[in-house]
Short mmCIF file of C-alpha atoms and ligand atoms in Angstrom, two decimals:
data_model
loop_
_atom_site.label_atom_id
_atom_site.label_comp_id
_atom_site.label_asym_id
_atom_site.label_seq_id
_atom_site.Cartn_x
_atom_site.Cartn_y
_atom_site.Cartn_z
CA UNK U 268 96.95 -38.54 -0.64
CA UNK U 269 98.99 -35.72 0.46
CA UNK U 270 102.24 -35.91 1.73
CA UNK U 271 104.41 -33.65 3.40
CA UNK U 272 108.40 -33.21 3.78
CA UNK U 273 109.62 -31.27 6.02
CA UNK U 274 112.88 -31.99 5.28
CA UNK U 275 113.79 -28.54 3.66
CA UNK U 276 113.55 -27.01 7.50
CA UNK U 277 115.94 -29.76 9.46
CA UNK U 278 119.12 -27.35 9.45
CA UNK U 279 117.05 -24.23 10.69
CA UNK U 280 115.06 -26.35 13.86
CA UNK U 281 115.85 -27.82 16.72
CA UNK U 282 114.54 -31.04 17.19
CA UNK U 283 113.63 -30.09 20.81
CA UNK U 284 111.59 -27.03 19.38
CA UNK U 285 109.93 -29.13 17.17
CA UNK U 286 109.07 -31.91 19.49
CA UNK U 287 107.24 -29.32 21.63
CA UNK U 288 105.31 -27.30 18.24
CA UNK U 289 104.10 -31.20 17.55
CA UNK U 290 102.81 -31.55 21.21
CA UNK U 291 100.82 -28.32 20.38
CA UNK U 292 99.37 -29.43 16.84
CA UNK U 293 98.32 -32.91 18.29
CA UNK U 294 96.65 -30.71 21.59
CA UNK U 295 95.31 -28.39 18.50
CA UNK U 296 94.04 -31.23 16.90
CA UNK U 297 91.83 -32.53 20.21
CA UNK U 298 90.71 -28.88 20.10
CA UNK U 299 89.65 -29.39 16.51
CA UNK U 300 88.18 -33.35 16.54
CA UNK U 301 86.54 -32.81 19.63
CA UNK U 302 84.76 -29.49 18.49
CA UNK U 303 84.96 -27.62 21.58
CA UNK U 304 87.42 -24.76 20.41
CA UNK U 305 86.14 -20.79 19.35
CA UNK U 306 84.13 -21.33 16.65
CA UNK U 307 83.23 -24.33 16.84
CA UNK U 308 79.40 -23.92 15.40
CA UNK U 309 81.53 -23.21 11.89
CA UNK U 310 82.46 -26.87 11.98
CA UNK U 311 80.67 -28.17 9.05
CA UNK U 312 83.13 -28.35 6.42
CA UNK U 313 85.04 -31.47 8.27
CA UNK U 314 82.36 -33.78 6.84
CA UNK U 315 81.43 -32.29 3.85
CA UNK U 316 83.07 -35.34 1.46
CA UNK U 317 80.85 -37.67 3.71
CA UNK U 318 77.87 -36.27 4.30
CA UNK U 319 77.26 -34.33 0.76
CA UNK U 320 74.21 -36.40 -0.94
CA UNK U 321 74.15 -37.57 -4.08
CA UNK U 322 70.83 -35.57 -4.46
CA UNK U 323 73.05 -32.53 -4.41
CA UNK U 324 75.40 -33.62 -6.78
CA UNK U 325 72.19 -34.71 -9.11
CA UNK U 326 70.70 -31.11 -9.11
CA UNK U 327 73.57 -29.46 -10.15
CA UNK U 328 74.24 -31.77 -12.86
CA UNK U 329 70.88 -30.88 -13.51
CA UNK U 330 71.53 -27.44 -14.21
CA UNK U 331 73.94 -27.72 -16.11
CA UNK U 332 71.90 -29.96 -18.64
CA UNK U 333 69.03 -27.96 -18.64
CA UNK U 334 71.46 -25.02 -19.49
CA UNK U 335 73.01 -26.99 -22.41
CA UNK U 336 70.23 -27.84 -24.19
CA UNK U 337 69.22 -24.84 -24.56
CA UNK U 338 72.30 -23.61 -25.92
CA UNK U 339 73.67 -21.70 -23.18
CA UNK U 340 77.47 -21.53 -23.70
CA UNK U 341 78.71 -19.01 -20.80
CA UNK U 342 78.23 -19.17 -16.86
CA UNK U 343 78.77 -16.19 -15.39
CA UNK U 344 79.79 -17.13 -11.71
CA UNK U 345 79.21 -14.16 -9.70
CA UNK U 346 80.74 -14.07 -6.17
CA UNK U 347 83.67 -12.89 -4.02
CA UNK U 348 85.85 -14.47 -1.51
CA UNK U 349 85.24 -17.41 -0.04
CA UNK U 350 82.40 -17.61 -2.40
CA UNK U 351 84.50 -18.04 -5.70
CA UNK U 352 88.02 -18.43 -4.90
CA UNK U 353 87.55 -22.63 -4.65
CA UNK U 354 85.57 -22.77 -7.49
CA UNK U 355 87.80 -20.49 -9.80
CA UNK U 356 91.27 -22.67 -8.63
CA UNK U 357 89.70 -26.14 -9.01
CA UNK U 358 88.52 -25.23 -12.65
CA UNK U 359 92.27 -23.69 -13.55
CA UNK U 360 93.90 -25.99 -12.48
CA UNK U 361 91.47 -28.77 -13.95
CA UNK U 362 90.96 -26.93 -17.32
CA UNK U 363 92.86 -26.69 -20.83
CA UNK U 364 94.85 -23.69 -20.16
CA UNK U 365 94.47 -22.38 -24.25
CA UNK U 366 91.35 -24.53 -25.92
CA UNK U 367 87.86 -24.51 -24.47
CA UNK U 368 86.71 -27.86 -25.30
CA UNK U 369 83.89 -28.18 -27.99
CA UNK U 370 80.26 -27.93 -26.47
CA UNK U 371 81.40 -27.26 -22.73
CA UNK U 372 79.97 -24.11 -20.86
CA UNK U 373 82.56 -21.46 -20.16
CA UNK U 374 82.64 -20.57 -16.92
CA UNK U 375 83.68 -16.51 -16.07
CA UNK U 376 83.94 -15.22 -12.73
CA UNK U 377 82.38 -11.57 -11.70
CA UNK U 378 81.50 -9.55 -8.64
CA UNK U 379 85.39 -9.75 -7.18
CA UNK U 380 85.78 -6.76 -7.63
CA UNK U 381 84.84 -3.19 -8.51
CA UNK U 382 86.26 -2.20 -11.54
CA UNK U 383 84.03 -0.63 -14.21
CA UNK U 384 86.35 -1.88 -17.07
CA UNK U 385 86.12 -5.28 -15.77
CA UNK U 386 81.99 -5.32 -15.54
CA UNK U 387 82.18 -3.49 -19.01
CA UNK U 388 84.47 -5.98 -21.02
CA UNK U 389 82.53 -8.96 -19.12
CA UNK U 390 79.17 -7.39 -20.78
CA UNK U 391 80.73 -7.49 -23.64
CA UNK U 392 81.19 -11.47 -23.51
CA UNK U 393 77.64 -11.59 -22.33
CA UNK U 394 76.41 -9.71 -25.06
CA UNK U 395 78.48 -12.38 -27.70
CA UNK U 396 77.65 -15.35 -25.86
CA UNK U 397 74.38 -17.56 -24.82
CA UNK U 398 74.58 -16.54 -20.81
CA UNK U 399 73.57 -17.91 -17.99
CA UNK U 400 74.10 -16.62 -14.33
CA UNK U 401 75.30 -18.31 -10.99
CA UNK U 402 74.99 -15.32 -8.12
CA UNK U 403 77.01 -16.67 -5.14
CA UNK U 404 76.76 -14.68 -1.40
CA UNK U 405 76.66 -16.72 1.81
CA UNK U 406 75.49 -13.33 3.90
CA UNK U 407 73.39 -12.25 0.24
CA UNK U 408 74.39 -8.61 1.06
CA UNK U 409 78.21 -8.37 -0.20
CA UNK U 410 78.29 -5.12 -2.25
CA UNK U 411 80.79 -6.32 -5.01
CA UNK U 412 78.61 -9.31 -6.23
CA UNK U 413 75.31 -7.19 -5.73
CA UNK U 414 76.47 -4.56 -8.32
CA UNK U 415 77.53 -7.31 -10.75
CA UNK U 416 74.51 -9.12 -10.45
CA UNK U 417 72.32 -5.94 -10.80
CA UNK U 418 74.03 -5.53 -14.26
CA UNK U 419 74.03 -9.48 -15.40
CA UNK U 420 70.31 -9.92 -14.06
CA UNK U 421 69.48 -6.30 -16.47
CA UNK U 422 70.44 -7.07 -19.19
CA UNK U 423 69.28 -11.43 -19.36
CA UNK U 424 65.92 -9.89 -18.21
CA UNK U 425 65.88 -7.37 -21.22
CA UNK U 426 66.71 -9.49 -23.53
CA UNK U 427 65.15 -12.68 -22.87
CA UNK U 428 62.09 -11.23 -20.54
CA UNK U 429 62.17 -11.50 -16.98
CA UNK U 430 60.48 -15.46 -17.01
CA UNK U 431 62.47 -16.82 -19.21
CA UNK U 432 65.62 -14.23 -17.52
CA UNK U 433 64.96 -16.05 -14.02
CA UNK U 434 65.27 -19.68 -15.94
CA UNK U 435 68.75 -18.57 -16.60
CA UNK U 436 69.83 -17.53 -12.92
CA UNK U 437 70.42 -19.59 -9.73
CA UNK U 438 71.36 -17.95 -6.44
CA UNK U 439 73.72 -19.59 -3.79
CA UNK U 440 72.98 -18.08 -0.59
CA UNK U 441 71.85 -18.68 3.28
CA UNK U 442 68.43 -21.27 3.68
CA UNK U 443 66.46 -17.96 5.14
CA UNK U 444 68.38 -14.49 5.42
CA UNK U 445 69.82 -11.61 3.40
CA UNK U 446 68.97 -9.51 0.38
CA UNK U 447 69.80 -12.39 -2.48
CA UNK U 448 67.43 -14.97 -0.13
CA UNK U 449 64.79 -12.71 -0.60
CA UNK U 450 65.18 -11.74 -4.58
CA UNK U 451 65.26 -15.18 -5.10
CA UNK U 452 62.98 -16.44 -3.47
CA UNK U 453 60.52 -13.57 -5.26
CA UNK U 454 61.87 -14.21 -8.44
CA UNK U 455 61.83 -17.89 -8.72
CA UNK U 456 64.99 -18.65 -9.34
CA UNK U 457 66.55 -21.84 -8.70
CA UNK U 458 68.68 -21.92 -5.12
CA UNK U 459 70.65 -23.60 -3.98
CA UNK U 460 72.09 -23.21 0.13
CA UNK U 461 75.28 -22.24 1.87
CA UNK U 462 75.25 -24.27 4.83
CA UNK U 463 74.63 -22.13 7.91
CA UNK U 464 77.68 -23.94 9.65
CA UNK U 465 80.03 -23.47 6.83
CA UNK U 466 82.59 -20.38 6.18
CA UNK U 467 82.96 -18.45 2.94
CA UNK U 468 86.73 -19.66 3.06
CA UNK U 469 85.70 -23.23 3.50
CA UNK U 470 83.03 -23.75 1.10
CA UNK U 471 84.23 -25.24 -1.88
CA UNK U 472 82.92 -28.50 -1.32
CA UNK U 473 78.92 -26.93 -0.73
CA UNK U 474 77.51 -26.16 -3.75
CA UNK U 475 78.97 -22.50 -3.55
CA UNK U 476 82.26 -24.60 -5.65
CA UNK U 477 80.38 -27.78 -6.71
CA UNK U 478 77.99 -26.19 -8.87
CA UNK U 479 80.40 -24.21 -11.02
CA UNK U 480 82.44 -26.94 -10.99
CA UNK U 481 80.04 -28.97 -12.68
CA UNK U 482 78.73 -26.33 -15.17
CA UNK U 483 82.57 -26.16 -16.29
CA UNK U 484 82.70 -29.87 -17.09
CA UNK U 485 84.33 -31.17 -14.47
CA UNK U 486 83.50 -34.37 -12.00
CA UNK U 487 82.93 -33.35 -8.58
CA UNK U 488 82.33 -36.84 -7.28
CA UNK U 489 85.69 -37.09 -7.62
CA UNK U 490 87.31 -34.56 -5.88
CA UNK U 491 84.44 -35.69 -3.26
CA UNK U 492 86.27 -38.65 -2.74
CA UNK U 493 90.07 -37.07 -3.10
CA UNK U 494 88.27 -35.55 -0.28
CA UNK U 495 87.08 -37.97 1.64
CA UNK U 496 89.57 -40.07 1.63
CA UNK U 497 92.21 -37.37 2.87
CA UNK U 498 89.92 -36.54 5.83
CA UNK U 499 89.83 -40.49 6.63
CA UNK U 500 94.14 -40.32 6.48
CA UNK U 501 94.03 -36.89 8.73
CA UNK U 502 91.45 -38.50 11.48
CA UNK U 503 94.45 -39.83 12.85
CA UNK U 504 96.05 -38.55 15.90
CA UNK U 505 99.77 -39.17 15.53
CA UNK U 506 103.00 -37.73 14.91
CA UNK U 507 103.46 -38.64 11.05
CA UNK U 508 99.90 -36.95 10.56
CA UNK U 509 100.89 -34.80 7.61
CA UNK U 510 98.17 -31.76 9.16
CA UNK U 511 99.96 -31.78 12.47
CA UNK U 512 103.26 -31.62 10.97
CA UNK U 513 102.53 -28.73 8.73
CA UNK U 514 100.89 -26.80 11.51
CA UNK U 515 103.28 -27.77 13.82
CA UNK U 516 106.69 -26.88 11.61
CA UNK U 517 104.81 -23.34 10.22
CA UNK U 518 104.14 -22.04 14.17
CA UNK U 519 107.47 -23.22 14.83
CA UNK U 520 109.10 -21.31 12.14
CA UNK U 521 107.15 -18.31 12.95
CA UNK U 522 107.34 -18.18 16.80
CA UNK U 523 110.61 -19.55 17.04
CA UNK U 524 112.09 -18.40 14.21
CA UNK U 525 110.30 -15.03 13.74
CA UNK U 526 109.61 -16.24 9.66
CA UNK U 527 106.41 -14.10 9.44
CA UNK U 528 106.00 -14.61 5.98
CA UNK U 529 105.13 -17.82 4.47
CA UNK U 530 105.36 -17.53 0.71
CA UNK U 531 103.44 -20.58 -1.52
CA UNK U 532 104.96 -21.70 -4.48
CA UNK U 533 104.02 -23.76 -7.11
CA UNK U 534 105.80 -25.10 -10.55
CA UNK U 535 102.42 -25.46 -12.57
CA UNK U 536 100.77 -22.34 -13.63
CA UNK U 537 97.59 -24.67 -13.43
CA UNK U 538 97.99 -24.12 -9.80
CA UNK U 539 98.30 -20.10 -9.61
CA UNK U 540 94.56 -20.05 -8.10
CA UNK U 541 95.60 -22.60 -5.26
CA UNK U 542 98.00 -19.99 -4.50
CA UNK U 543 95.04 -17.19 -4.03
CA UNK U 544 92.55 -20.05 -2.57
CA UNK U 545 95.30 -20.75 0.15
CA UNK U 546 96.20 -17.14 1.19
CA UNK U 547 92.24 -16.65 1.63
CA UNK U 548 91.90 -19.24 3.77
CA UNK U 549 95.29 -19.17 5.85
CA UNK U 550 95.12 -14.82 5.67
CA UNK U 551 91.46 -14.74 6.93
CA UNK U 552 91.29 -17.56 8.86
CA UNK U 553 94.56 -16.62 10.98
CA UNK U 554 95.51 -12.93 10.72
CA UNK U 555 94.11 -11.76 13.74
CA UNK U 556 94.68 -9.84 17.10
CA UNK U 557 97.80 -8.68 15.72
CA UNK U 558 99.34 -12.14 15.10
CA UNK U 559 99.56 -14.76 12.29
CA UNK U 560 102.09 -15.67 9.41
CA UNK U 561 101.02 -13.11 6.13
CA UNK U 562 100.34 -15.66 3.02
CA UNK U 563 102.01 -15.25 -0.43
CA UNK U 564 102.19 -17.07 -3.14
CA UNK U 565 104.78 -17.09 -6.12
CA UNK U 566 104.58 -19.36 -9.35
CA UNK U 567 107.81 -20.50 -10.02
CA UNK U 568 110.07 -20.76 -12.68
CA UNK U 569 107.85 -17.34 -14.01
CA UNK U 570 108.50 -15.85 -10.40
CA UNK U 571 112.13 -16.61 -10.03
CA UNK U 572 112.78 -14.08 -12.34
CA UNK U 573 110.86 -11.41 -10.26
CA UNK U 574 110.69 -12.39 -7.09
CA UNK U 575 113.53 -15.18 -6.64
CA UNK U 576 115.93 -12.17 -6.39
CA UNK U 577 113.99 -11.40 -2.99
CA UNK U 578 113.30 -14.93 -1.59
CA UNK U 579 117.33 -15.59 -2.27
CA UNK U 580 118.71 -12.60 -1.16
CA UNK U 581 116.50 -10.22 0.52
CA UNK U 582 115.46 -9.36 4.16
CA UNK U 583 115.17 -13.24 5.87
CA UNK U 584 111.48 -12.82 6.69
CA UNK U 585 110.06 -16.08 4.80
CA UNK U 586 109.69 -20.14 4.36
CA UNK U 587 108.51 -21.18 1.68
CA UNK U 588 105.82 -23.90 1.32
CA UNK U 589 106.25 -26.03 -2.12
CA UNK U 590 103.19 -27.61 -3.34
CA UNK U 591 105.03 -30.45 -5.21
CA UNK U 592 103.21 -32.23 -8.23
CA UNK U 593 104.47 -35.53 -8.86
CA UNK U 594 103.65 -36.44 -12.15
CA UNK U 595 103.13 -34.26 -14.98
CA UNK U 596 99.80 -35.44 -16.87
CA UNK U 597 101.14 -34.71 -20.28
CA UNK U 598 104.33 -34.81 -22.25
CA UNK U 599 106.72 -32.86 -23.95
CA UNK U 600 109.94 -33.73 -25.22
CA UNK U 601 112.91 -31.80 -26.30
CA UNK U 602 114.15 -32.36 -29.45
CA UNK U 603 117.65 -32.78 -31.19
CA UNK U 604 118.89 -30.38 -33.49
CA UNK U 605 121.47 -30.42 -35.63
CA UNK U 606 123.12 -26.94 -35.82
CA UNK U 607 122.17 -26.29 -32.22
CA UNK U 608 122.66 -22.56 -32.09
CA UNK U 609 121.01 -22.19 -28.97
CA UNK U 610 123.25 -24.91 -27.59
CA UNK U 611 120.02 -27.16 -25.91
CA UNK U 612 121.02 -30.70 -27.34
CA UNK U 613 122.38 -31.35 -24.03
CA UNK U 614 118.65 -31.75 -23.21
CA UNK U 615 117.71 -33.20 -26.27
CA UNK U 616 115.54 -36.29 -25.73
CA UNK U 617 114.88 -35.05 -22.00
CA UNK U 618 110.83 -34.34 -20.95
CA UNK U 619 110.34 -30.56 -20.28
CA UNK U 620 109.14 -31.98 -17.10
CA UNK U 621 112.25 -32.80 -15.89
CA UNK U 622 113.99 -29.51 -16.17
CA UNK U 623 110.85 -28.53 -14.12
CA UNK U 624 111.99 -31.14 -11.44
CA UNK U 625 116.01 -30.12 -11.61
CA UNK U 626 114.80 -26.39 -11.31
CA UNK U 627 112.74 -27.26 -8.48
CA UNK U 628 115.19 -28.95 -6.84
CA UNK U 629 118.00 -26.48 -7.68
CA UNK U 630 115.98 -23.61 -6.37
CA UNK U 631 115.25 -25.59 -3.24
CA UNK U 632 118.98 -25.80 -2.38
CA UNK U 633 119.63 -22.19 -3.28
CA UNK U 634 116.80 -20.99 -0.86
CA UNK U 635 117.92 -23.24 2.00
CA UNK U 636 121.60 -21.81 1.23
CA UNK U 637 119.68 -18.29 1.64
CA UNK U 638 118.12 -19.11 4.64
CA UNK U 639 114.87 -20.01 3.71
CA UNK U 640 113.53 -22.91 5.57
CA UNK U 641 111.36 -25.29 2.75
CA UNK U 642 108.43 -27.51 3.77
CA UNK U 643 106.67 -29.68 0.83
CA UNK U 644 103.26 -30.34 0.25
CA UNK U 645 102.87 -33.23 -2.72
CA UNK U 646 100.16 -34.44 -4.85
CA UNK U 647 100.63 -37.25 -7.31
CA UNK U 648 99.02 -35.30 -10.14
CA UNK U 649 96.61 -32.50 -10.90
CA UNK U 650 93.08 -33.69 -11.24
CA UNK U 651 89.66 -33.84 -9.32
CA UNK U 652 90.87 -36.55 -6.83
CA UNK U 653 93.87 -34.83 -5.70
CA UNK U 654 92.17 -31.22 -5.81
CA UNK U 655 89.28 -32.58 -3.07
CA UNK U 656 92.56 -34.22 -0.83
CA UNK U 657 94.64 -30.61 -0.90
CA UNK U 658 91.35 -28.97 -0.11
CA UNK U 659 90.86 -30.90 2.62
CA UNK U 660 94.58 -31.16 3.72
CA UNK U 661 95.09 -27.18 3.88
CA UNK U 662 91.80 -26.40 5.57
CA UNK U 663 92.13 -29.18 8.81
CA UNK U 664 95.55 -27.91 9.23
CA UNK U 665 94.17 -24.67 8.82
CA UNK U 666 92.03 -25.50 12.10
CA UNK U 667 94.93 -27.23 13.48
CA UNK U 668 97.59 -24.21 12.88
CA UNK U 669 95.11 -21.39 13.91
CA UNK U 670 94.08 -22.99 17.28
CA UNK U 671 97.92 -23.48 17.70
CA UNK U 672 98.19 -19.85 17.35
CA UNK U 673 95.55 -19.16 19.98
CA UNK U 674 93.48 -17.91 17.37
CA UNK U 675 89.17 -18.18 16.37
CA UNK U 676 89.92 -19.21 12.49
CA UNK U 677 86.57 -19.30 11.75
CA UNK U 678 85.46 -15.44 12.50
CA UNK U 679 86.64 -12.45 9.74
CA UNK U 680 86.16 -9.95 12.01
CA UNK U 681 89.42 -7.77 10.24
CA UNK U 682 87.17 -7.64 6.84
CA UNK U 683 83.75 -5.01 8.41
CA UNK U 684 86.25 -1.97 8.53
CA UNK U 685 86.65 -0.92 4.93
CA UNK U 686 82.82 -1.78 4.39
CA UNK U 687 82.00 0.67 7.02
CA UNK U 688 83.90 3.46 5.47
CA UNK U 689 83.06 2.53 2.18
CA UNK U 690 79.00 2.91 2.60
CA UNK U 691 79.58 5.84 4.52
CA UNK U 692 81.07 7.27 1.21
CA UNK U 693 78.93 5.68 -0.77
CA UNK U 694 76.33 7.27 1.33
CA UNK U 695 74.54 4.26 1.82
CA UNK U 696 70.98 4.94 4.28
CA UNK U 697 71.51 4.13 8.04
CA UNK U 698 75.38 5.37 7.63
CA UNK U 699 74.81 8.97 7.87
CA UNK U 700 76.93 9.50 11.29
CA UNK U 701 79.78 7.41 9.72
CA UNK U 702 79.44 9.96 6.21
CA UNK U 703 80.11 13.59 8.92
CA UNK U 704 83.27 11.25 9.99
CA UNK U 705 84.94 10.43 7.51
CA UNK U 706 84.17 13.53 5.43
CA UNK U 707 86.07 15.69 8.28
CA UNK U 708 89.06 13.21 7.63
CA UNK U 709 89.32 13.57 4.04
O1 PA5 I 199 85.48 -16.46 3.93
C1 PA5 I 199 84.63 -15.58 4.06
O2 PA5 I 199 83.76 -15.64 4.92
C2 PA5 I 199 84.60 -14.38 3.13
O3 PA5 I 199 85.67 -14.34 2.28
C3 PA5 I 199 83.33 -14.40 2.31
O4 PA5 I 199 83.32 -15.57 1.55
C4 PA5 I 199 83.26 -13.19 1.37
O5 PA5 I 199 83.36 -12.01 2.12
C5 PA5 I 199 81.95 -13.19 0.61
O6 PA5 I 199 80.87 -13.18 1.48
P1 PA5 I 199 79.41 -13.54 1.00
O7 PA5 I 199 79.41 -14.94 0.52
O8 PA5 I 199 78.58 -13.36 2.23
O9 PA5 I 199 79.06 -12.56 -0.08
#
């Protein structure tokens, strides 16, 4: 289960201040178990680990058999946002960082961006590889993914004909609307559905994260249950729920404290996509109406030697959130040596893992000496159990912290603007007004 320690904040808060930002998370929470708070129709995601059937979890198992034995050794998961940010951190974190094990799919992400280099190098894996294609878009309209699809779904239908081609896609999208709804449904390819009550940002546990999951090799029943049993310890309304305290200590530290930048740190490269998972959901979900705490994310030790110089020393505009892994799943230990030029025998026989823990702990003083207030979010270990609780953990206190904040976290309303200006120079039909605009501007 998760745990949190807020420990790291005790000399920057008042215990009065904090008393009164708990009231507020355990009203917040109320707000959020009772459903009756904005957005409340985007509720679905609470009982995701309890409600997803095993049917579900069959059919995308079923995929990715059908997809094996026939030799196909490459996914390419197309999607952007909320619809590939889970997927891409839980298989990361839950993968072998250097060897792709023998026989498994390989799962590559696409349609996050719109970089021509990108498309053309991915192509070029394509072209090496046996491929297979997951299209992801809750709305089925999201220009990024559209383009990359356009180019994937070319070329499998030119080389393997346009049956055999649609055998070798499956579209995640909305039961009955949008652009990819429609394609699909024409072309016969395999869907599967975003629920209509679940956000981009929230998803993971649909099948827009389950199914890549499981073409990557990994066990989603699992994390269904890290899941589910995290929502069972949250359900709680008390003062040692772990949600409530982290929503309650980050809106104290920003409105209180004016920290408007809460910066997410983790000392497991494994975990670098948790980082971008997190500042999705926290960035979106509460950076609105001119308010909410900007997300960042830093991997440390790599980062203290770029941006530890500004967490130490710069302007005082940050906490810091550690996600703290308990146990290290492998080991490594230092070795003696006899000359010992570089003068490391005083660590000879020690695990690598502990000079992770003494520079985690070390850095932790040294911030809190700087002025950065520390809060700690801990998982025994990294694997699927752990990756459903954190996923569950951030996004209720995600609910919890944004209705604290007086804020809708379940709208993006923030995310239209560039689109707008973007078909209107892409000259895109129906944005012809728009195109006179911005032209005058430019
Ligand atoms: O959280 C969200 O709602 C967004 O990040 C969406 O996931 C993202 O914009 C992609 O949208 P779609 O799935 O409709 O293509």
């Amino acid at each position: 289960m998760v745990k949190v320690n807020l420990g790291g904040c005790s000399s920057f808060v008042k215990e009065s201040d904090y008393k009164l930002y708990l009231g507020k998370a355990l009203d917040a929470f109320d707000v959020l178990e009772s459903e009756t708070g904005a957005g409340n129709d985007f509720l679905g995601w609470k009982t995701l680990p309890i409600d997803t059937p095993e049917s579900l979890i069959a059919e995308c198992e079923a995929v990715r058999d059908d997809w094996k034995s026939q030799g196909i050794d490459l996914a390419v998961v197309i999607g952007i946002g909320g619809s590939y940010l889970g997927a891409r951190c839980a298989i990361e974190a839950l993968s072998h960082q250097f060897i792709s094990p023998e026989g498994a799919i390989k799962v590559v992400f696409a349609g996050n961006n719109l970089s021509e280099e990108y498309l053309a190098e991915l192509m070029d894996l394509v072209k090496q590889r046996n491929a297979a294609c997951v299209v992801i878009s809750k709305s089925g309209t999201t220009t990024e993914p559209a383009v990359a699809f356009r180019i994937v779904k070319e070329y499998l239908e030119k080389k393997y004909g346009k049956e055999a081609a649609a055998n070798r896609i499956v579209a995640i999208t909305d039961a009955h609307k949008g652009a990819l709804k429609t394609l699909a449904t024409q072309e016969g390819y395999r869907s599967f559905v975003v629920p209509d009550n679940v956000g981009g940002r929230f998803s993971v546990l649909t099948p827009v994260g389950l199914l890549p999951i499981v073409l990557a090799g990994f066990d989603v029943r699992t994390m269904l249950k890290g899941a589910a049993d995290e929502r069972e310890a949250l359900l709680s309304k008390t003062e040692e729920n772990p949600a409530v305290q982290y929503a309650a200590m980050r809106n104290l530290l920003y409105s209180v404290l004016g920290k408007k930048v809460e910066v997410l740190v983790s000392y497991n490269p494994k975990f670098q996509y948790l980082g971008e998972w997190w500042k999705q959901l926290y960035g979106e979900s509460e950076g609105k109406e001119g308010k909410g705490i900007f997300p960042a994310s830093v991997n440390f030790t790599t980062d203290l030697h770029s941006m530890g110089q500004f967490i130490q020393d710069g302007d005082r505009v940050m906490f810091e959130t550690v996600v703290n892994v308990e146990k290290s799943r492998r080991e490594v230990v230092i070795g003696s040596d006899p000359q010992n030029l570089d003068q490391l025998n005083y660590l000879a026989g020690k695990r690598v893992e502990h000079c992770n823990a003494m520079a985690q702990l070390g850095t932790k003083l040294a911030h809190i000496d700087g002025g950065v207030p520390q809060l700690e979010v801990s998982v025994s270990q990294i694997d699927e159990y752990n990756l459903g609780a954190i996923f569950y953990f951030f996004e209720f206190a995600c609910g919890i912290s944004a209705y604290v904040l007086g804020i809708n976290p379940f709208n993006q309303p923030g995310v239209e603007a560039y689109k707008k200006n973007m078909f209107a120079l892409l000259r895109k039909p129906g944005y012809e007004a728009q195109t006179e605009e911005i032209l005058k501007r430019i």
